[in-house]
Amino acid sequence: MKDIQPLESWSVVKNGGPIAIAGPCSAESEEQLMETCRQITEEIDITMLRAGIWKPRTRPGSFEGIGEEGLKWFANVKKELNMPITTEVANAQHVELALKYGADVLWIGARSTVNPFTIQEIADALKGVDVPVMIKNPINPDLALWKGAIERIYGAGIRQIAGIHRGFSSFEKTKYRNVPMWKLAIALKTELPNLPLICDPSHIGGTRDLIYPVSQKAIDLDFDGLMIETHRDPDNAWSDASQQVTPKRLAEILNEVKIRKSTTDAEEVNNKLDDLRSKIDRLDTELLDVMSQRMSVVNEIGDYKRENNLTVFQAGRWIDIFQNRPEQAEKLGIGKSFMEQLFKLIHDESIRVQTKVVNTEKA
Ligand code: PEP
Ligand code: MN
């Protein structure tokens, strides 16, 4: 999938840099949609407007979206404000209708990404169509499922694809509505380096106060854009009320987020970075050297234990190391749980190495 196109190739993306997508969670009435979108465009320059037309709700009885009628309103918004629009599609009919009413970009929701039948149906409906598609991560933290959905849409011939990171649901209560698990998004980016990644801080945070910090974190991690749910009257929104912000607050957030670049042309900055990187390289070499010395001692101790008929694993000693090292580390300003994990790995490897010697000898 090396030929997935960058965001700059999308006709709706006018300027480089991170893009911004905003609009209500759901289209509720013609007036609510138009007013919200108008206020957004008056407050700040964004890339496209979003609105949910069909809403996948966890439990029945909630507002499930306005349906086709909402697409007519959205088409009016597009015309009146001269702005690109995007909406969620969850089946072939949604694709057909969204395109009929002029959606410039489509997105696939988290509850659809989990289902390969649904994704294949959408992919089949997209064959021969030239429209960018944004694919949200599945609600469960399964990288293969996210990648599989991207592959199916790619298989339909779409090359303008982006991922949307909206966090992952968890049984445990956390401060997030959907825990970010940034490492999954980073893993996706590592496997598909040219896939643009957009962050949805609204669904990650679930509350208004988390939208700014989550947005900044995403930009720090080199995300290519943000999708933020915005409503003219968030408290009275028909869906996701607690996580929507006013157009005014949206503008504040987008203005406050510090944009960071992944590279720079400034010679002075690059020289300093080179300097620091060679320091890190030197330290890593020392680290590896120390680790290799430690492993030789481990081998030696393994031989010695065997000669003296002692077990390889000695719980007392291990508990000692496991307690001491993280405490020592903490005093040096290094994260305790990081050191606990590192020493667990080192210990596992020591046991493996020592028992391997025994096996070889027996053989
Ligand atoms: C949405 O963007 O309104 C939405 C339903 O999101 P998700 O699929 O991430 O839950
Ligand atoms: Mn929503």
Short mmCIF file of C-alpha atoms and ligand atoms in Angstrom, two decimals:
data_model
loop_
_atom_site.label_atom_id
_atom_site.label_comp_id
_atom_site.label_asym_id
_atom_site.label_seq_id
_atom_site.Cartn_x
_atom_site.Cartn_y
_atom_site.Cartn_z
CA MET A 1 0.00 0.00 0.00
CA LYS A 2 2.97 2.27 -0.67
CA ASP A 3 0.93 4.36 -3.08
CA ILE A 4 -1.57 5.62 -0.47
CA GLN A 5 -1.60 9.34 -1.22
CA PRO A 6 -0.67 12.16 1.18
CA LEU A 7 -3.36 14.51 2.48
CA GLU A 8 -2.04 17.30 0.24
CA SER A 9 -3.31 15.31 -2.74
CA TRP A 10 -6.92 15.54 -1.51
CA SER A 11 -8.71 18.27 -3.44
CA VAL A 12 -10.34 19.49 -0.20
CA VAL A 13 -6.96 20.12 1.45
CA LYS A 14 -5.90 23.62 0.46
CA ASN A 15 -3.05 24.35 2.86
CA GLY A 16 -0.34 22.04 4.16
CA GLY A 17 0.15 21.35 7.84
CA PRO A 18 -2.26 19.55 10.13
CA ILE A 19 -5.85 19.69 8.88
CA ALA A 20 -8.89 20.45 11.03
CA ILE A 21 -12.31 18.83 10.67
CA ALA A 22 -15.16 20.10 12.83
CA GLY A 23 -18.92 19.95 13.08
CA PRO A 24 -21.62 18.39 15.21
CA CYS A 25 -21.66 14.76 16.29
CA SER A 26 -25.09 14.56 14.62
CA ALA A 27 -27.14 16.64 12.24
CA GLU A 28 -30.26 17.37 14.30
CA SER A 29 -32.22 20.02 12.42
CA GLU A 30 -31.57 22.14 9.36
CA GLU A 31 -31.15 25.19 11.55
CA GLN A 32 -28.83 23.51 14.08
CA LEU A 33 -26.59 22.18 11.30
CA MET A 34 -26.42 25.44 9.33
CA GLU A 35 -25.94 27.63 12.42
CA THR A 36 -23.24 25.40 13.91
CA CYS A 37 -21.35 25.24 10.63
CA ARG A 38 -21.73 28.96 9.99
CA GLN A 39 -20.40 29.86 13.40
CA ILE A 40 -17.45 27.49 12.95
CA THR A 41 -16.44 29.07 9.65
CA GLU A 42 -16.81 32.54 11.14
CA GLU A 43 -14.57 31.62 14.08
CA ILE A 44 -11.79 29.74 12.33
CA ASP A 45 -10.44 28.47 9.06
CA ILE A 46 -10.89 24.69 8.95
CA THR A 47 -10.49 22.09 6.20
CA MET A 48 -13.92 20.48 6.18
CA LEU A 49 -17.16 20.20 8.08
CA ARG A 50 -18.40 16.97 9.64
CA ALA A 51 -21.85 15.78 10.70
CA GLY A 52 -23.23 12.35 11.52
CA ILE A 53 -26.34 11.46 9.51
CA TRP A 54 -26.71 7.84 10.63
CA LYS A 55 -25.66 7.27 14.23
CA PRO A 56 -24.55 3.86 15.47
CA ARG A 57 -25.75 4.02 19.09
CA THR A 58 -24.68 1.51 21.66
CA ARG A 59 -28.19 1.00 23.01
CA PRO A 60 -31.59 1.30 21.30
CA GLY A 61 -33.83 4.18 22.15
CA SER A 62 -31.21 6.89 21.64
CA PHE A 63 -31.28 9.29 18.70
CA GLU A 64 -30.15 7.20 15.72
CA GLY A 65 -29.56 9.97 13.23
CA ILE A 66 -31.78 12.02 11.00
CA GLY A 67 -31.12 10.00 7.83
CA GLU A 68 -31.34 11.11 4.19
CA GLU A 69 -33.13 14.36 5.02
CA GLY A 70 -29.98 15.50 6.87
CA LEU A 71 -27.92 15.03 3.74
CA LYS A 72 -30.09 17.60 1.96
CA TRP A 73 -29.38 20.08 4.77
CA PHE A 74 -25.68 19.24 4.64
CA ALA A 75 -25.65 19.79 0.86
CA ASN A 76 -27.13 23.26 1.48
CA VAL A 77 -24.44 23.99 4.07
CA LYS A 78 -21.78 22.98 1.58
CA LYS A 79 -23.23 25.32 -1.03
CA GLU A 80 -23.95 28.23 1.24
CA LEU A 81 -20.64 28.21 3.12
CA ASN A 82 -18.57 26.92 0.22
CA MET A 83 -17.00 24.26 2.43
CA PRO A 84 -16.20 20.58 1.87
CA ILE A 85 -18.31 18.13 3.91
CA THR A 86 -17.74 14.66 5.35
CA THR A 87 -20.05 12.10 6.92
CA GLU A 88 -20.01 8.56 8.28
CA VAL A 89 -21.09 5.65 6.10
CA ALA A 90 -21.87 2.20 7.48
CA ASN A 91 -23.34 0.34 4.51
CA ALA A 92 -23.61 0.42 0.71
CA GLN A 93 -26.76 2.54 0.74
CA HIS A 94 -25.11 5.17 2.93
CA VAL A 95 -22.23 5.36 0.45
CA GLU A 96 -24.60 5.83 -2.47
CA LEU A 97 -26.65 8.51 -0.69
CA ALA A 98 -23.68 10.40 0.77
CA LEU A 99 -22.11 10.64 -2.68
CA LYS A 100 -25.44 11.60 -4.27
CA TYR A 101 -25.70 14.60 -1.94
CA GLY A 102 -22.11 15.68 -2.55
CA ALA A 103 -20.07 14.39 0.41
CA ASP A 104 -16.46 15.26 -0.43
CA VAL A 105 -14.91 12.75 1.96
CA LEU A 106 -16.42 9.69 3.70
CA TRP A 107 -15.50 8.18 7.03
CA ILE A 108 -16.04 4.72 8.43
CA GLY A 109 -16.93 4.53 12.13
CA ALA A 110 -15.26 2.47 14.84
CA ARG A 111 -18.20 0.08 15.13
CA SER A 112 -18.00 -0.67 11.40
CA THR A 113 -14.25 -1.21 11.31
CA VAL A 114 -14.66 -4.21 13.61
CA ASN A 115 -16.81 -6.00 11.05
CA PRO A 116 -15.13 -7.27 7.85
CA PHE A 117 -18.55 -7.98 6.25
CA THR A 118 -19.54 -4.35 6.69
CA ILE A 119 -16.20 -3.06 5.45
CA GLN A 120 -16.34 -5.33 2.40
CA GLU A 121 -19.85 -4.11 1.61
CA ILE A 122 -18.64 -0.50 1.80
CA ALA A 123 -15.55 -1.36 -0.26
CA ASP A 124 -17.69 -2.98 -2.97
CA ALA A 125 -19.90 0.12 -3.09
CA LEU A 126 -16.78 2.27 -3.52
CA LYS A 127 -15.39 0.38 -6.54
CA GLY A 128 -14.81 2.82 -9.37
CA VAL A 129 -15.52 5.84 -7.13
CA ASP A 130 -12.91 8.51 -6.55
CA VAL A 131 -13.46 9.79 -3.01
CA PRO A 132 -11.14 10.01 0.00
CA VAL A 133 -12.05 7.65 2.85
CA MET A 134 -11.06 8.03 6.50
CA ILE A 135 -11.10 4.83 8.54
CA LYS A 136 -11.51 5.00 12.30
CA ASN A 137 -9.77 2.43 14.47
CA PRO A 138 -11.94 -0.47 15.63
CA ILE A 139 -13.40 -0.05 19.12
CA ASN A 140 -11.16 -2.85 20.41
CA PRO A 141 -7.37 -2.47 20.30
CA ASP A 142 -6.75 -4.77 17.34
CA LEU A 143 -4.23 -3.43 14.88
CA ALA A 144 -4.85 -6.22 12.34
CA LEU A 145 -8.55 -5.34 12.18
CA TRP A 146 -7.73 -1.67 11.52
CA LYS A 147 -5.19 -2.61 8.88
CA GLY A 148 -7.58 -5.15 7.36
CA ALA A 149 -10.22 -2.44 6.88
CA ILE A 150 -7.63 -0.19 5.22
CA GLU A 151 -6.64 -3.06 2.92
CA ARG A 152 -10.26 -3.71 1.90
CA ILE A 153 -10.84 -0.05 1.01
CA TYR A 154 -7.49 0.02 -0.79
CA GLY A 155 -8.58 -3.12 -2.63
CA ALA A 156 -11.57 -1.18 -3.99
CA GLY A 157 -9.09 1.12 -5.76
CA ILE A 158 -9.18 4.01 -3.27
CA ARG A 159 -5.74 5.60 -2.78
CA GLN A 160 -6.75 8.64 -0.75
CA ILE A 161 -7.10 6.92 2.62
CA ALA A 162 -6.48 8.21 6.14
CA GLY A 163 -6.71 6.57 9.55
CA ILE A 164 -8.63 8.23 12.37
CA HIS A 165 -7.43 7.44 15.87
CA ARG A 166 -10.43 7.69 18.24
CA GLY A 167 -9.20 5.55 21.11
CA PHE A 168 -10.27 2.11 22.32
CA SER A 169 -13.05 1.12 24.65
CA SER A 170 -12.13 -0.62 27.87
CA PHE A 171 -14.06 -2.29 30.66
CA GLU A 172 -12.13 -0.41 33.28
CA LYS A 173 -13.15 3.15 34.03
CA THR A 174 -10.44 5.63 33.06
CA LYS A 175 -10.39 9.39 32.68
CA TYR A 176 -10.87 8.85 28.95
CA ARG A 177 -14.05 7.71 27.26
CA ASN A 178 -11.85 5.63 24.94
CA VAL A 179 -8.28 5.04 26.04
CA PRO A 180 -5.82 6.43 23.51
CA MET A 181 -3.22 3.60 23.53
CA TRP A 182 -1.02 5.81 21.38
CA LYS A 183 1.34 2.94 20.74
CA LEU A 184 -1.26 1.30 18.49
CA ALA A 185 -1.52 4.36 16.28
CA ILE A 186 2.27 4.59 16.24
CA ALA A 187 2.47 0.89 15.29
CA LEU A 188 0.05 1.51 12.40
CA LYS A 189 2.14 4.48 11.26
CA THR A 190 5.27 2.33 11.47
CA GLU A 191 3.70 -0.35 9.28
CA LEU A 192 2.13 2.15 6.86
CA PRO A 193 4.42 5.21 7.02
CA ASN A 194 2.65 7.05 4.22
CA LEU A 195 -0.86 6.67 5.71
CA PRO A 196 -2.10 10.07 6.95
CA LEU A 197 -3.33 9.88 10.55
CA ILE A 198 -6.00 12.10 12.04
CA CYS A 199 -6.82 12.21 15.75
CA ASP A 200 -10.36 12.45 17.12
CA PRO A 201 -9.82 13.92 20.61
CA SER A 202 -13.60 14.18 21.17
CA HIS A 203 -14.18 10.43 21.21
CA ILE A 204 -10.92 9.75 23.04
CA GLY A 205 -11.60 12.32 25.75
CA GLY A 206 -15.36 12.11 26.11
CA THR A 207 -15.29 15.38 28.04
CA ARG A 208 -14.61 18.93 26.88
CA ASP A 209 -11.61 19.53 29.12
CA LEU A 210 -9.65 16.67 27.57
CA ILE A 211 -9.97 17.89 23.99
CA TYR A 212 -7.11 20.37 24.17
CA PRO A 213 -4.51 18.14 25.90
CA VAL A 214 -5.33 15.16 23.67
CA SER A 215 -5.10 17.38 20.56
CA GLN A 216 -1.69 18.70 21.62
CA LYS A 217 -0.44 15.20 22.32
CA ALA A 218 -1.56 14.06 18.85
CA ILE A 219 0.22 16.96 17.17
CA ASP A 220 3.34 16.24 19.24
CA LEU A 221 3.17 12.70 17.88
CA ASP A 222 3.13 14.09 14.32
CA PHE A 223 -0.53 13.40 13.51
CA ASP A 224 -1.72 14.98 10.27
CA GLY A 225 -4.96 16.43 11.55
CA LEU A 226 -7.70 16.70 14.17
CA MET A 227 -11.42 15.97 14.05
CA ILE A 228 -13.29 17.83 16.79
CA GLU A 229 -17.01 17.57 17.49
CA THR A 230 -18.47 21.06 17.64
CA HIS A 231 -22.04 22.18 18.37
CA ARG A 232 -23.63 25.61 18.68
CA ASP A 233 -25.24 24.45 21.96
CA PRO A 234 -23.23 21.44 23.19
CA ASP A 235 -25.15 20.93 26.44
CA ASN A 236 -28.32 20.28 24.49
CA ALA A 237 -26.82 18.11 21.75
CA TRP A 238 -28.84 15.00 20.91
CA SER A 239 -25.71 12.81 21.01
CA ASP A 240 -22.30 13.05 22.69
CA ALA A 241 -23.24 16.26 24.54
CA SER A 242 -20.41 16.08 27.09
CA GLN A 243 -17.65 15.97 24.50
CA GLN A 244 -18.78 18.68 22.06
CA VAL A 245 -17.40 22.20 22.21
CA THR A 246 -18.79 25.51 20.99
CA PRO A 247 -17.40 27.00 17.77
CA LYS A 248 -15.72 29.67 19.92
CA ARG A 249 -13.97 27.07 22.08
CA LEU A 250 -13.00 25.13 18.95
CA ALA A 251 -11.19 28.20 17.67
CA GLU A 252 -9.44 28.68 21.03
CA ILE A 253 -8.30 25.05 21.05
CA LEU A 254 -7.02 25.14 17.48
CA ASN A 255 -5.21 28.42 18.11
CA GLU A 256 -3.69 27.17 21.36
CA VAL A 257 -2.42 23.87 19.97
CA LYS A 258 1.22 24.35 19.22
CA ILE A 259 1.96 23.03 15.77
CA ARG A 260 5.19 21.09 15.59
CA LYS A 261 7.01 20.07 12.45
CA SER A 262 8.76 16.75 12.02
CA THR A 263 11.73 18.38 10.26
CA THR A 264 13.25 21.83 9.89
CA ASP A 265 15.59 23.65 7.50
CA ALA A 266 17.20 25.72 10.28
CA GLU A 267 20.88 24.74 10.24
CA GLU A 268 21.49 25.65 13.87
CA VAL A 269 18.60 23.45 15.05
CA ASN A 270 19.72 20.55 12.87
CA ASN A 271 23.32 20.82 14.15
CA LYS A 272 22.18 20.77 17.76
CA LEU A 273 19.92 17.76 17.02
CA ASP A 274 22.84 15.94 15.35
CA ASP A 275 24.92 16.67 18.43
CA LEU A 276 22.34 15.30 20.83
CA ARG A 277 21.74 12.27 18.61
CA SER A 278 25.43 11.35 18.56
CA LYS A 279 25.43 11.64 22.35
CA ILE A 280 22.53 9.19 22.46
CA ASP A 281 24.35 6.88 20.02
CA ARG A 282 27.44 6.89 22.26
CA LEU A 283 25.38 6.21 25.38
CA ASP A 284 23.51 3.38 23.65
CA THR A 285 26.84 1.81 22.72
CA GLU A 286 27.91 2.02 26.36
CA LEU A 287 24.56 0.58 27.43
CA LEU A 288 25.01 -2.38 25.08
CA ASP A 289 28.54 -2.87 26.31
CA VAL A 290 27.40 -2.95 29.95
CA MET A 291 24.58 -5.31 29.01
CA SER A 292 27.01 -7.65 27.28
CA GLN A 293 29.28 -7.61 30.36
CA ARG A 294 26.27 -8.38 32.54
CA MET A 295 25.39 -11.35 30.31
CA SER A 296 28.93 -12.78 30.61
CA VAL A 297 28.66 -12.59 34.39
CA VAL A 298 25.25 -14.29 34.10
CA ASN A 299 26.87 -17.12 32.14
CA GLU A 300 29.63 -17.39 34.70
CA ILE A 301 27.17 -17.48 37.59
CA GLY A 302 25.15 -20.14 35.75
CA ASP A 303 28.23 -22.38 35.49
CA TYR A 304 29.10 -21.74 39.11
CA LYS A 305 25.61 -22.57 40.40
CA ARG A 306 25.64 -25.81 38.45
CA GLU A 307 29.07 -26.84 39.70
CA ASN A 308 27.76 -26.31 43.22
CA ASN A 309 24.40 -27.99 42.62
CA LEU A 310 22.37 -24.83 43.11
CA THR A 311 19.13 -23.94 41.33
CA VAL A 312 19.26 -21.32 38.58
CA PHE A 313 16.26 -19.41 39.90
CA GLN A 314 16.56 -18.23 43.44
CA ALA A 315 13.45 -16.39 44.52
CA GLY A 316 15.02 -14.41 47.35
CA ARG A 317 17.68 -12.93 45.13
CA TRP A 318 15.17 -12.10 42.42
CA ILE A 319 12.76 -10.35 44.82
CA ASP A 320 15.73 -8.36 46.05
CA ILE A 321 16.68 -7.20 42.54
CA PHE A 322 13.07 -6.54 41.59
CA GLN A 323 12.61 -4.24 44.60
CA ASN A 324 15.99 -2.58 44.69
CA ARG A 325 16.61 -1.64 41.09
CA PRO A 326 13.36 0.28 40.51
CA GLU A 327 13.88 2.08 43.81
CA GLN A 328 17.43 2.98 42.80
CA ALA A 329 16.12 4.08 39.43
CA GLU A 330 13.47 6.29 40.99
CA LYS A 331 16.13 8.12 42.96
CA LEU A 332 17.87 8.82 39.66
CA GLY A 333 14.68 10.26 38.21
CA ILE A 334 13.86 7.27 35.98
CA GLY A 335 10.29 5.91 35.89
CA LYS A 336 9.81 3.10 38.42
CA SER A 337 7.41 1.00 36.40
CA PHE A 338 9.62 1.32 33.32
CA MET A 339 12.54 -0.10 35.34
CA GLU A 340 10.35 -2.85 36.77
CA GLN A 341 9.50 -3.95 33.26
CA LEU A 342 13.08 -3.64 32.06
CA PHE A 343 14.48 -5.69 34.95
CA LYS A 344 11.79 -8.31 34.47
CA LEU A 345 12.97 -8.67 30.85
CA ILE A 346 16.61 -8.78 31.90
CA HIS A 347 15.85 -11.39 34.55
CA ASP A 348 13.83 -13.55 32.13
CA GLU A 349 16.76 -13.44 29.71
CA SER A 350 19.24 -14.34 32.47
CA ILE A 351 17.16 -17.38 33.42
CA ARG A 352 16.86 -18.36 29.76
CA VAL A 353 20.60 -18.08 29.22
CA GLN A 354 21.45 -20.02 32.39
CA THR A 355 18.99 -22.85 31.73
CA LYS A 356 20.09 -23.05 28.09
CA VAL A 357 23.63 -23.85 29.22
CA VAL A 358 22.28 -26.72 31.31
CA ASN A 359 20.33 -28.11 28.33
CA THR A 360 23.34 -27.96 26.02
CA GLU A 361 25.42 -29.82 28.54
CA LYS A 362 22.82 -32.57 28.90
CA ALA A 363 22.57 -33.00 25.12
C1 PEP B 1 -18.66 9.94 15.42
O1 PEP B 1 -17.62 10.40 14.91
O2 PEP B 1 -19.63 10.63 15.71
C2 PEP B 1 -18.68 8.52 15.79
C3 PEP B 1 -19.80 7.82 15.84
O3 PEP B 1 -17.48 8.08 16.10
P1 PEP B 1 -16.90 6.61 16.44
O4 PEP B 1 -17.16 5.76 15.24
O5 PEP B 1 -15.45 6.91 16.63
O6 PEP B 1 -17.57 6.14 17.69
MN MN B 2 -20.01 11.48 18.26
#
